[in-house]
PDB file of C-alpha atoms in Angstrom:
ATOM      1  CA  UNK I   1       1.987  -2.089  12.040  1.00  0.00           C
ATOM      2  CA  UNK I   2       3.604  -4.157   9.559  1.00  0.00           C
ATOM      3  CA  UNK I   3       6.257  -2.517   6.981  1.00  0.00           C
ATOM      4  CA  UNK I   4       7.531  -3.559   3.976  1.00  0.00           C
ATOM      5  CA  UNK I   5      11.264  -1.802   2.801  1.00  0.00           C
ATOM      6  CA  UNK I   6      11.676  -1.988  -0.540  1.00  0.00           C
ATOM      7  CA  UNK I   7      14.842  -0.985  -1.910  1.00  0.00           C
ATOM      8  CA  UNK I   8      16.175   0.687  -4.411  1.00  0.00           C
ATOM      9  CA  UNK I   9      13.157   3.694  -4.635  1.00  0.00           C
ATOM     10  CA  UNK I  10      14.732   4.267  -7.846  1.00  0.00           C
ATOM     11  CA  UNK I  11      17.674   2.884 -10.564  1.00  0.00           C
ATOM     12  CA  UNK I  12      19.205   3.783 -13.648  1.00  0.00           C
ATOM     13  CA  UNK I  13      20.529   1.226 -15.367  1.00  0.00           C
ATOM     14  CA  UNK I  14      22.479   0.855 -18.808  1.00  0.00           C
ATOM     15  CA  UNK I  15      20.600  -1.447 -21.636  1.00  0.00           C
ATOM     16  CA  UNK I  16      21.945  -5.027 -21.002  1.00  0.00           C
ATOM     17  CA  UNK I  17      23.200  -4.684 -17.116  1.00  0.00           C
ATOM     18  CA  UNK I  18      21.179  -6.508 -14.504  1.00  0.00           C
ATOM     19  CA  UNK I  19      19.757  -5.080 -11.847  1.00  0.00           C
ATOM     20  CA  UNK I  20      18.029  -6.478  -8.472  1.00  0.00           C
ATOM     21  CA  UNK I  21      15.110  -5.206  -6.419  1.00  0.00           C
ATOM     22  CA  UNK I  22      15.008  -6.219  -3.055  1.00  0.00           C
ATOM     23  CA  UNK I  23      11.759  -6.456  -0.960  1.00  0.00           C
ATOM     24  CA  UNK I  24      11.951  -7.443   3.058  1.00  0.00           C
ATOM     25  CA  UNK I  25       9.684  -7.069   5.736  1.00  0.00           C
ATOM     26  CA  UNK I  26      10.658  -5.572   8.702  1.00  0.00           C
ATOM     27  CA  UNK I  27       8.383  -6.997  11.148  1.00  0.00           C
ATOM     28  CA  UNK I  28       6.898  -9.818  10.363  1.00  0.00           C
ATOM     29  CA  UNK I  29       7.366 -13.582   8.282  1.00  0.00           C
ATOM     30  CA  UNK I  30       6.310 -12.727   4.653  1.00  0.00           C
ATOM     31  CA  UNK I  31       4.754 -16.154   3.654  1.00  0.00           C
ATOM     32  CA  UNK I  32       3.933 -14.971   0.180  1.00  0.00           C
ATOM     33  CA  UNK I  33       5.232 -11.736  -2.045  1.00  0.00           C
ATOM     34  CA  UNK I  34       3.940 -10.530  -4.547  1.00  0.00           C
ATOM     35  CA  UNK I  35       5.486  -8.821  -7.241  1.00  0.00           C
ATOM     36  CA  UNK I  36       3.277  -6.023  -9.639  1.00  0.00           C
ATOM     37  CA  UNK I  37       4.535  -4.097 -12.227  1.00  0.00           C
ATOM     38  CA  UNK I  38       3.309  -0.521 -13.364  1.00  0.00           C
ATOM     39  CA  UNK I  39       3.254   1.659 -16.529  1.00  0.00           C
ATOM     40  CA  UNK I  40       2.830   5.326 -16.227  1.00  0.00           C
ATOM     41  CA  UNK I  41      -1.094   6.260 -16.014  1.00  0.00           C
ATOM     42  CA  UNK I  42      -1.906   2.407 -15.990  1.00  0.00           C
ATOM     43  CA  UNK I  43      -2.710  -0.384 -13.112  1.00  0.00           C
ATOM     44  CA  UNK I  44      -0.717  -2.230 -11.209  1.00  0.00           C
ATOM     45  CA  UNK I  45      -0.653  -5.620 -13.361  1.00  0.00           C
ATOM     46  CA  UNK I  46       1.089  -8.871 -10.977  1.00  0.00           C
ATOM     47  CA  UNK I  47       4.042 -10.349 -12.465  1.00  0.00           C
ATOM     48  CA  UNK I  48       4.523 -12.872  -9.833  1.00  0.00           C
ATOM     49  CA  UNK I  49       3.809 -14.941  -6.298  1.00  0.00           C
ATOM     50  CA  UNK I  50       6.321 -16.620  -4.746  1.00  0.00           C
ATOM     51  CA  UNK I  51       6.599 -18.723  -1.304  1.00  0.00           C
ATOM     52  CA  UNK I  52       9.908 -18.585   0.418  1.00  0.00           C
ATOM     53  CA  UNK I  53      11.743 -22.123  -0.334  1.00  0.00           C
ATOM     54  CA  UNK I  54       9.567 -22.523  -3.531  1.00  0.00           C
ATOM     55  CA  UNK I  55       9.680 -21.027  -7.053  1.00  0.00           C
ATOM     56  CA  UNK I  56       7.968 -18.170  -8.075  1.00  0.00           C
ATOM     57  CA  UNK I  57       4.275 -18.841 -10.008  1.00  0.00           C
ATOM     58  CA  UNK I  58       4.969 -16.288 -12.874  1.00  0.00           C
ATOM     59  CA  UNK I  59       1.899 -14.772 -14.287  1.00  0.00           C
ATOM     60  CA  UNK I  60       0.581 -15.354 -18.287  1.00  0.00           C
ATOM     61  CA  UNK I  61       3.068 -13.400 -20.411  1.00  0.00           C
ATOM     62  CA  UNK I  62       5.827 -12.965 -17.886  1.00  0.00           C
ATOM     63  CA  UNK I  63       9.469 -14.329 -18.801  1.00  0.00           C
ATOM     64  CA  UNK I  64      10.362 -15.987 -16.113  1.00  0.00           C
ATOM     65  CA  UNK I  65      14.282 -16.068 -17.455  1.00  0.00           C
ATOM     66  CA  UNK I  66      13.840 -11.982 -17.556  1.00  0.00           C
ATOM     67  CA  UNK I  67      12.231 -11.734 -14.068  1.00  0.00           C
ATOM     68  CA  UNK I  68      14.145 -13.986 -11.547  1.00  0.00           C
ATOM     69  CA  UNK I  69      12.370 -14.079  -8.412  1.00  0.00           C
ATOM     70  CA  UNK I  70      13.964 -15.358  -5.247  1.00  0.00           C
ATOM     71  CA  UNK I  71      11.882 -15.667  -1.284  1.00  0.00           C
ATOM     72  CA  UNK I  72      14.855 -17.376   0.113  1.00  0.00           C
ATOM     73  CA  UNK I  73      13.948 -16.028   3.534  1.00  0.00           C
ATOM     74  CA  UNK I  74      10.600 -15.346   5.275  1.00  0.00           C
ATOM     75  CA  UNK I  75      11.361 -11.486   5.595  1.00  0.00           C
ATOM     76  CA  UNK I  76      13.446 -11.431   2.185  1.00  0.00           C
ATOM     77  CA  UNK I  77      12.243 -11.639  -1.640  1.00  0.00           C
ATOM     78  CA  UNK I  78      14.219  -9.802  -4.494  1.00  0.00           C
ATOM     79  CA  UNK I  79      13.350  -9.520  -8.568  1.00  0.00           C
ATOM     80  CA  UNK I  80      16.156  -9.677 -10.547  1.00  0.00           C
ATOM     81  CA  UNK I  81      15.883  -8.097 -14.325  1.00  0.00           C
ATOM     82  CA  UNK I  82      17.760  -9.632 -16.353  1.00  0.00           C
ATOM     83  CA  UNK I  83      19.597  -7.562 -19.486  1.00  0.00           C
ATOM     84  CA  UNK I  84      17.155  -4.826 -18.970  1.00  0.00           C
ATOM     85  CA  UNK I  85      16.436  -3.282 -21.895  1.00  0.00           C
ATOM     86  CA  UNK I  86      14.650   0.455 -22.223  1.00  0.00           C
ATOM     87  CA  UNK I  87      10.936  -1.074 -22.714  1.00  0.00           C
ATOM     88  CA  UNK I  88      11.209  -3.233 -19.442  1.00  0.00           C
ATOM     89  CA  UNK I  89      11.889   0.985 -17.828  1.00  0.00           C
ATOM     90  CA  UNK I  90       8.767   0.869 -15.218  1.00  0.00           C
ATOM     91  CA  UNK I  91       7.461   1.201 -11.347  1.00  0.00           C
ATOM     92  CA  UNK I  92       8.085  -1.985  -9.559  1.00  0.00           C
ATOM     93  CA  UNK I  93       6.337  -2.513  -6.346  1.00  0.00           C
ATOM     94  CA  UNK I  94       6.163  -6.081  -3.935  1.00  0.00           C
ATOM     95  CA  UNK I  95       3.734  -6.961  -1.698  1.00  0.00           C
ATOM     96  CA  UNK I  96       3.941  -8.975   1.397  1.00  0.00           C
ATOM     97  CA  UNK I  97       1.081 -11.277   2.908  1.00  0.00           C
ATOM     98  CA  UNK I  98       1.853 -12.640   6.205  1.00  0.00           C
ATOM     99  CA  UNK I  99       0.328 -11.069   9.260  1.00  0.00           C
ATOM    100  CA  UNK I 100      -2.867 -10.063  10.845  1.00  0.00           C
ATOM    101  CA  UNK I 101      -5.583  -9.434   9.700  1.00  0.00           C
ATOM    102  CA  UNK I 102      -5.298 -12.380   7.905  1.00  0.00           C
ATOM    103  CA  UNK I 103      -8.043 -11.795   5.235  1.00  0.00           C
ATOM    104  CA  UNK I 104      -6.483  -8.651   4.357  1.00  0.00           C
ATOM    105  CA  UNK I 105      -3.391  -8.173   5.438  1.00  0.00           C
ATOM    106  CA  UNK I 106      -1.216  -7.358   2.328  1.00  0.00           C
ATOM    107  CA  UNK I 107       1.541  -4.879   2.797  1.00  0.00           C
ATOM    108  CA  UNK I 108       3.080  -2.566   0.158  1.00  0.00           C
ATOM    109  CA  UNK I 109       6.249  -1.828  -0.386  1.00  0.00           C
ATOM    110  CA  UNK I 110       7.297   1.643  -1.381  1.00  0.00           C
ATOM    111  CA  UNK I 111       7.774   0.611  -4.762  1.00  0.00           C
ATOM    112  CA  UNK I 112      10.729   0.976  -7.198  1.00  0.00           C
ATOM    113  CA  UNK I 113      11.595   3.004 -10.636  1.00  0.00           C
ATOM    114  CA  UNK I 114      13.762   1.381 -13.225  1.00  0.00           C
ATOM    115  CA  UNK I 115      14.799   3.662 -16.457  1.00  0.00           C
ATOM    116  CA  UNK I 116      17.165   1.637 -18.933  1.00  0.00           C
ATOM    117  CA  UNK I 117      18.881   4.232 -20.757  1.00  0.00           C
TER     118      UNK I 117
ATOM    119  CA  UNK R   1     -12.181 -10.929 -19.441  1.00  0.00           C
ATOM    120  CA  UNK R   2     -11.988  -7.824 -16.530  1.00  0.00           C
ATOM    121  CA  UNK R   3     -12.834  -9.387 -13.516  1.00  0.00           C
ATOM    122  CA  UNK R   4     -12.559  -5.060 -11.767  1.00  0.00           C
ATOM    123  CA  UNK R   5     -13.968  -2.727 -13.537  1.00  0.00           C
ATOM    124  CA  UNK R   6     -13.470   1.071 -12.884  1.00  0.00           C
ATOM    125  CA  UNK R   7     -15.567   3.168 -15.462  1.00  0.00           C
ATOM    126  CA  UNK R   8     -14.120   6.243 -14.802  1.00  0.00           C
ATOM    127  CA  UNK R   9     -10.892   7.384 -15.694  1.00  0.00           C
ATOM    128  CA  UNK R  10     -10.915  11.314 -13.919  1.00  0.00           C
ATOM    129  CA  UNK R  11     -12.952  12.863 -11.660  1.00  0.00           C
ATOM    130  CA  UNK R  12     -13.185  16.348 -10.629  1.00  0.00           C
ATOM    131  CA  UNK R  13     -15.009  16.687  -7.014  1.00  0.00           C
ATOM    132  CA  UNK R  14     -15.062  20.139  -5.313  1.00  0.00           C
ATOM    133  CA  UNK R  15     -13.785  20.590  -1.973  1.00  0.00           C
ATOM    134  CA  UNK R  16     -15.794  19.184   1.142  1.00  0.00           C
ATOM    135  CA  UNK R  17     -17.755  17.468  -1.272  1.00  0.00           C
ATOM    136  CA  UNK R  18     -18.515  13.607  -1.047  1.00  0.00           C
ATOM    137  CA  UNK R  19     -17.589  11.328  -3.720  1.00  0.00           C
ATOM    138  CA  UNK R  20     -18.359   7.818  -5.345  1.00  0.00           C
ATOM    139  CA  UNK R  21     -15.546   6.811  -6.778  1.00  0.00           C
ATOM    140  CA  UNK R  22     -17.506   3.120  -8.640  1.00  0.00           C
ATOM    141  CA  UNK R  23     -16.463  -0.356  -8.583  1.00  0.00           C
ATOM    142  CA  UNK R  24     -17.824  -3.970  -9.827  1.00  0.00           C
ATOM    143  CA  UNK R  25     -16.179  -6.839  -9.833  1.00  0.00           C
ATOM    144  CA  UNK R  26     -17.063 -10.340 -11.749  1.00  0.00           C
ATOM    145  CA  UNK R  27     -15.863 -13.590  -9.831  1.00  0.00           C
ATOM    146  CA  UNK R  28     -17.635 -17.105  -9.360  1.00  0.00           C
ATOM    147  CA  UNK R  29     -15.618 -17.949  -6.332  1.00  0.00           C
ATOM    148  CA  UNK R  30     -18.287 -17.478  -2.916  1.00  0.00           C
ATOM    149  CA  UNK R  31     -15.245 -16.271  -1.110  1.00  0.00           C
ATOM    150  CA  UNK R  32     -13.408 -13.017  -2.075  1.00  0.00           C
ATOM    151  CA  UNK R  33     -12.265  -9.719  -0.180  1.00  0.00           C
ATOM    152  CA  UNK R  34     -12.754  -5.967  -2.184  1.00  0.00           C
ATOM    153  CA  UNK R  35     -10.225  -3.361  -1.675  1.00  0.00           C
ATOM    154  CA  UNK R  36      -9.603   0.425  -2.100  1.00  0.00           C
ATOM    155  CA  UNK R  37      -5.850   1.885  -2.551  1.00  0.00           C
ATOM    156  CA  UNK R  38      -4.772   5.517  -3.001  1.00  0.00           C
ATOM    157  CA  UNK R  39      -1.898   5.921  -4.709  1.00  0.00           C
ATOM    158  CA  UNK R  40      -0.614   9.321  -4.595  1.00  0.00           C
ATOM    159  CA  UNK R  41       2.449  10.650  -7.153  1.00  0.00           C
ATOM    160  CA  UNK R  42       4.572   9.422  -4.744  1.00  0.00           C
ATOM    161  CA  UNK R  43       3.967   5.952  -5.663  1.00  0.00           C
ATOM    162  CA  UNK R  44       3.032   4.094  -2.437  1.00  0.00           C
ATOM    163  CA  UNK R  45       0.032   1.805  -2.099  1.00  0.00           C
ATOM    164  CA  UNK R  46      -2.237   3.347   1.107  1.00  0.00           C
ATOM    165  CA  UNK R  47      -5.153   0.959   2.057  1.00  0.00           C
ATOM    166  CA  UNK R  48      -7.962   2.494   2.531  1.00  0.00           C
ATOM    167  CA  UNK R  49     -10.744  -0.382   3.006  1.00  0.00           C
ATOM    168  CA  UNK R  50     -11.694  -3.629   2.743  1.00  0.00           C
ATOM    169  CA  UNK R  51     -15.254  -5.351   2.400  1.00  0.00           C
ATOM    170  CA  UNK R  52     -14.917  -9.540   2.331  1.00  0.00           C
ATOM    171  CA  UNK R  53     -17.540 -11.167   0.817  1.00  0.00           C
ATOM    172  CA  UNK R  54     -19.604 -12.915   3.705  1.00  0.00           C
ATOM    173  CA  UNK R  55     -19.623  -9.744   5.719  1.00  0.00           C
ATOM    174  CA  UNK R  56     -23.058  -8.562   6.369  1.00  0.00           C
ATOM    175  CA  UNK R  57     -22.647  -4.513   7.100  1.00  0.00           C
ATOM    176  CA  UNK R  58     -20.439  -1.875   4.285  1.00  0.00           C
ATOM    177  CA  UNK R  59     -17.216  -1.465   5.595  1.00  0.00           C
ATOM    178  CA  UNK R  60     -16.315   2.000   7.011  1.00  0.00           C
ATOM    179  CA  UNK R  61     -13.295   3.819   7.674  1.00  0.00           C
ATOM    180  CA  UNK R  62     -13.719   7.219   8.860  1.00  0.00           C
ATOM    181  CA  UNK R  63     -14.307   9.267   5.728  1.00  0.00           C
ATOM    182  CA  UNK R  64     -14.289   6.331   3.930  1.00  0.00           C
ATOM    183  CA  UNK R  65     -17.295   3.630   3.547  1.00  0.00           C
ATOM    184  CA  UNK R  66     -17.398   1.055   1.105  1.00  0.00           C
ATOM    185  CA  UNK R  67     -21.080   0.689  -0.659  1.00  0.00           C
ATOM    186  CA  UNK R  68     -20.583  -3.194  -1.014  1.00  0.00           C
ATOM    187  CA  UNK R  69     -23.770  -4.119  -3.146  1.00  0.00           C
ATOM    188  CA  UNK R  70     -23.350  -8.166  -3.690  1.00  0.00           C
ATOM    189  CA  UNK R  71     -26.264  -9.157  -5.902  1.00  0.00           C
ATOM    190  CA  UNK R  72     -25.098  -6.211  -8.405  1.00  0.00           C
ATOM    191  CA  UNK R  73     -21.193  -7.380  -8.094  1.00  0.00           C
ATOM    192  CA  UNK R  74     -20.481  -3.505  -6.984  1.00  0.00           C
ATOM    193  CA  UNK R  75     -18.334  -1.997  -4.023  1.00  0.00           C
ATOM    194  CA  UNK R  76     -17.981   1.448  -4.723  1.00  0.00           C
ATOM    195  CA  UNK R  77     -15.982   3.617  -2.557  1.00  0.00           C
ATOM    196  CA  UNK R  78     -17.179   6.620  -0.696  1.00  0.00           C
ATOM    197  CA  UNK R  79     -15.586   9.089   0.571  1.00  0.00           C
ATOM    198  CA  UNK R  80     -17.100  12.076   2.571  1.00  0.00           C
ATOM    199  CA  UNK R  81     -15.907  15.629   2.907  1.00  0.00           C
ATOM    200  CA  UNK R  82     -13.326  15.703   0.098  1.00  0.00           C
ATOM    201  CA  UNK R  83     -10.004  17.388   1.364  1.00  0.00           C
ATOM    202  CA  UNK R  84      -7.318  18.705  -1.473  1.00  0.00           C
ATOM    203  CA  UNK R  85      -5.199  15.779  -0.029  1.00  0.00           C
ATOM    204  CA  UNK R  86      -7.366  12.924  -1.834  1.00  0.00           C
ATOM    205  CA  UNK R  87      -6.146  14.118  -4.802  1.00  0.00           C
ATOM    206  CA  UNK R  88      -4.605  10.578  -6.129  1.00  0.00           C
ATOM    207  CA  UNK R  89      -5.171   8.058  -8.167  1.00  0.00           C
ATOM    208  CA  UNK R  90      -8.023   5.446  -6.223  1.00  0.00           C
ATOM    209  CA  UNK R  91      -7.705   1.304  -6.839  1.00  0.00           C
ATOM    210  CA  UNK R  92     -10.338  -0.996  -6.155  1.00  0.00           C
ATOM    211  CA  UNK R  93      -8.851  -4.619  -5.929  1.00  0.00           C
ATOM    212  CA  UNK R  94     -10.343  -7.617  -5.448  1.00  0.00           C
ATOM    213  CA  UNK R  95      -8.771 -11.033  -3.889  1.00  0.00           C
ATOM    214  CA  UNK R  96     -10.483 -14.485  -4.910  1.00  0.00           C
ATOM    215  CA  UNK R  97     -10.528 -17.330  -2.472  1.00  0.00           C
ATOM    216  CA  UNK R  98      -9.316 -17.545   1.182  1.00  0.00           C
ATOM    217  CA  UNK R  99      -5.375 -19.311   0.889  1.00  0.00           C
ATOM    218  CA  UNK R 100      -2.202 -17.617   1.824  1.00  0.00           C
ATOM    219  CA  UNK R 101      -1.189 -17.093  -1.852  1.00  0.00           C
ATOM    220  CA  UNK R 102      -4.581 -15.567  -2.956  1.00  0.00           C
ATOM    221  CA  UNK R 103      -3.580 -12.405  -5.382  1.00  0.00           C
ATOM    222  CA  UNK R 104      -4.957  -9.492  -5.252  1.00  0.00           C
ATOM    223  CA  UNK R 105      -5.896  -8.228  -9.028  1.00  0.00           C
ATOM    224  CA  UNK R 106      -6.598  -3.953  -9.400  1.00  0.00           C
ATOM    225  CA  UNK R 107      -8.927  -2.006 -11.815  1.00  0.00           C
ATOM    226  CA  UNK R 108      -7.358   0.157 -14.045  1.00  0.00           C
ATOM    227  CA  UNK R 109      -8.187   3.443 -11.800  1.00  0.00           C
ATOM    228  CA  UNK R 110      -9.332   6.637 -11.068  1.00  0.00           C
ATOM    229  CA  UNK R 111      -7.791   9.700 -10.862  1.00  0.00           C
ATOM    230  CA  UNK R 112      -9.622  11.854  -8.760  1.00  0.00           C
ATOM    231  CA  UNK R 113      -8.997  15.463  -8.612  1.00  0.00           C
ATOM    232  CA  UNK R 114     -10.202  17.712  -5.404  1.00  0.00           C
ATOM    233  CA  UNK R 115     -10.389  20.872  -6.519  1.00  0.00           C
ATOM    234  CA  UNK R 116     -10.124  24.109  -3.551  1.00  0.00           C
TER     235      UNK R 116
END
């Protein structure tokens, strides 16, 4: 079936660094990703869609100068946060659309945890 | 506006017991797909089931069957003979529309609780 690797599962980070969350799938051409972020106890709330070779459509309420997005491959999209800072600490998961079924084929990465200390 | 609503935060189900874990949903668009995820504490996203909107029969999936009520907007997930491993928290999502870049959007949740 089709995987998604997400990568890191989990990153600390000091306030101000950057740090980059990568999101490939392994067996198949990821047309679109999909990028959600999640609080603790709380839903997964989308951040972003992005095509590879076009820019990201950023959600209402999402800096898109915090949360670069890049699909520069078919099988490769990463989120970059920029100058994290302790309240952007949270579970970041992708999502990959791209393969059979076709209605409902979205595959889940393994999602990734980000504490800014 | 919440276009998936999930009224119930926790649920406590006994064992071997089926559960109804409820759904609705508010769209205009004819076309749309419902989901169920279980997201244990690990964090991953398992699929569970999907209903799309011009299918005629509730989606099953062994213990799990989707009661996909259109006229009432509702697609509430069932789930027979509870095991102590469906302890998780439960999505329903919905997708509107039918192109490649169609989001899905999830209801805040349920955390349902199997108790042995």
């Amino acid at each position: 079936g089709a995987v998604v690797s997400q990568h890191p599962s989990w990153v600390i980070c000091k306030s101000g660094t950057s740090v980059k969350i990568e999101c490939r799938s392994l067996d198949f051409q990821a047309t679109t990703m999909f990028w959600y972020r999640q609080f603790p106890k709380q839903s997964l709330m989308l951040m972003a869609t992005s095509n590879e070779g076009s820019k990201a459509t950023y959600e209402q309420g999402v800096e898109k100068d915090k949360f670069l997005i890049n699909h520069a491959s078919l099988t490769l999209s990463t989120l970059t946060v920029t100058s994290a800072h302790p309240e952007d600490s949270s579970f970041y998961i992708c999502s990959a659309r791209g393969h059979p079924p076709w209605d409902y084929g979205y595959t889940f990465g393994s999602g990734t945890r980000l504490t800014v200390v | 506006a919440q276009k998936i609503t999930q009224t119930q935060p926790g649920m406590f189900v006994q064992e071997k017991e089926a559960v109804t874990l409820d759904c609705t949903y508010d769209t205009s668009d004819p076309s749309y797909g419902l989901f169920w995820y279980k997201q244990p504490s690990s964090g991953e996203m398992i699929f569970l089931i999907y209903q799309g909107s011009y299918d005629q029969q509730n989606a099953t999936e062994g213990r799990y069957s989707l009661n996909f009520q259109k006229a009432r907007k509702s697609a509430n997930l069932v789930i027979s003979a509870s095991q102590l491993g469906d302890s998780a928290m439960y999505f329903c999502a919905m997708r509107e529309g039918v192109n490649r870049d169609d989001k899905i959007i999830f209801g805040k949740g349920t955390r349902l609780h199997i108790l042995p």
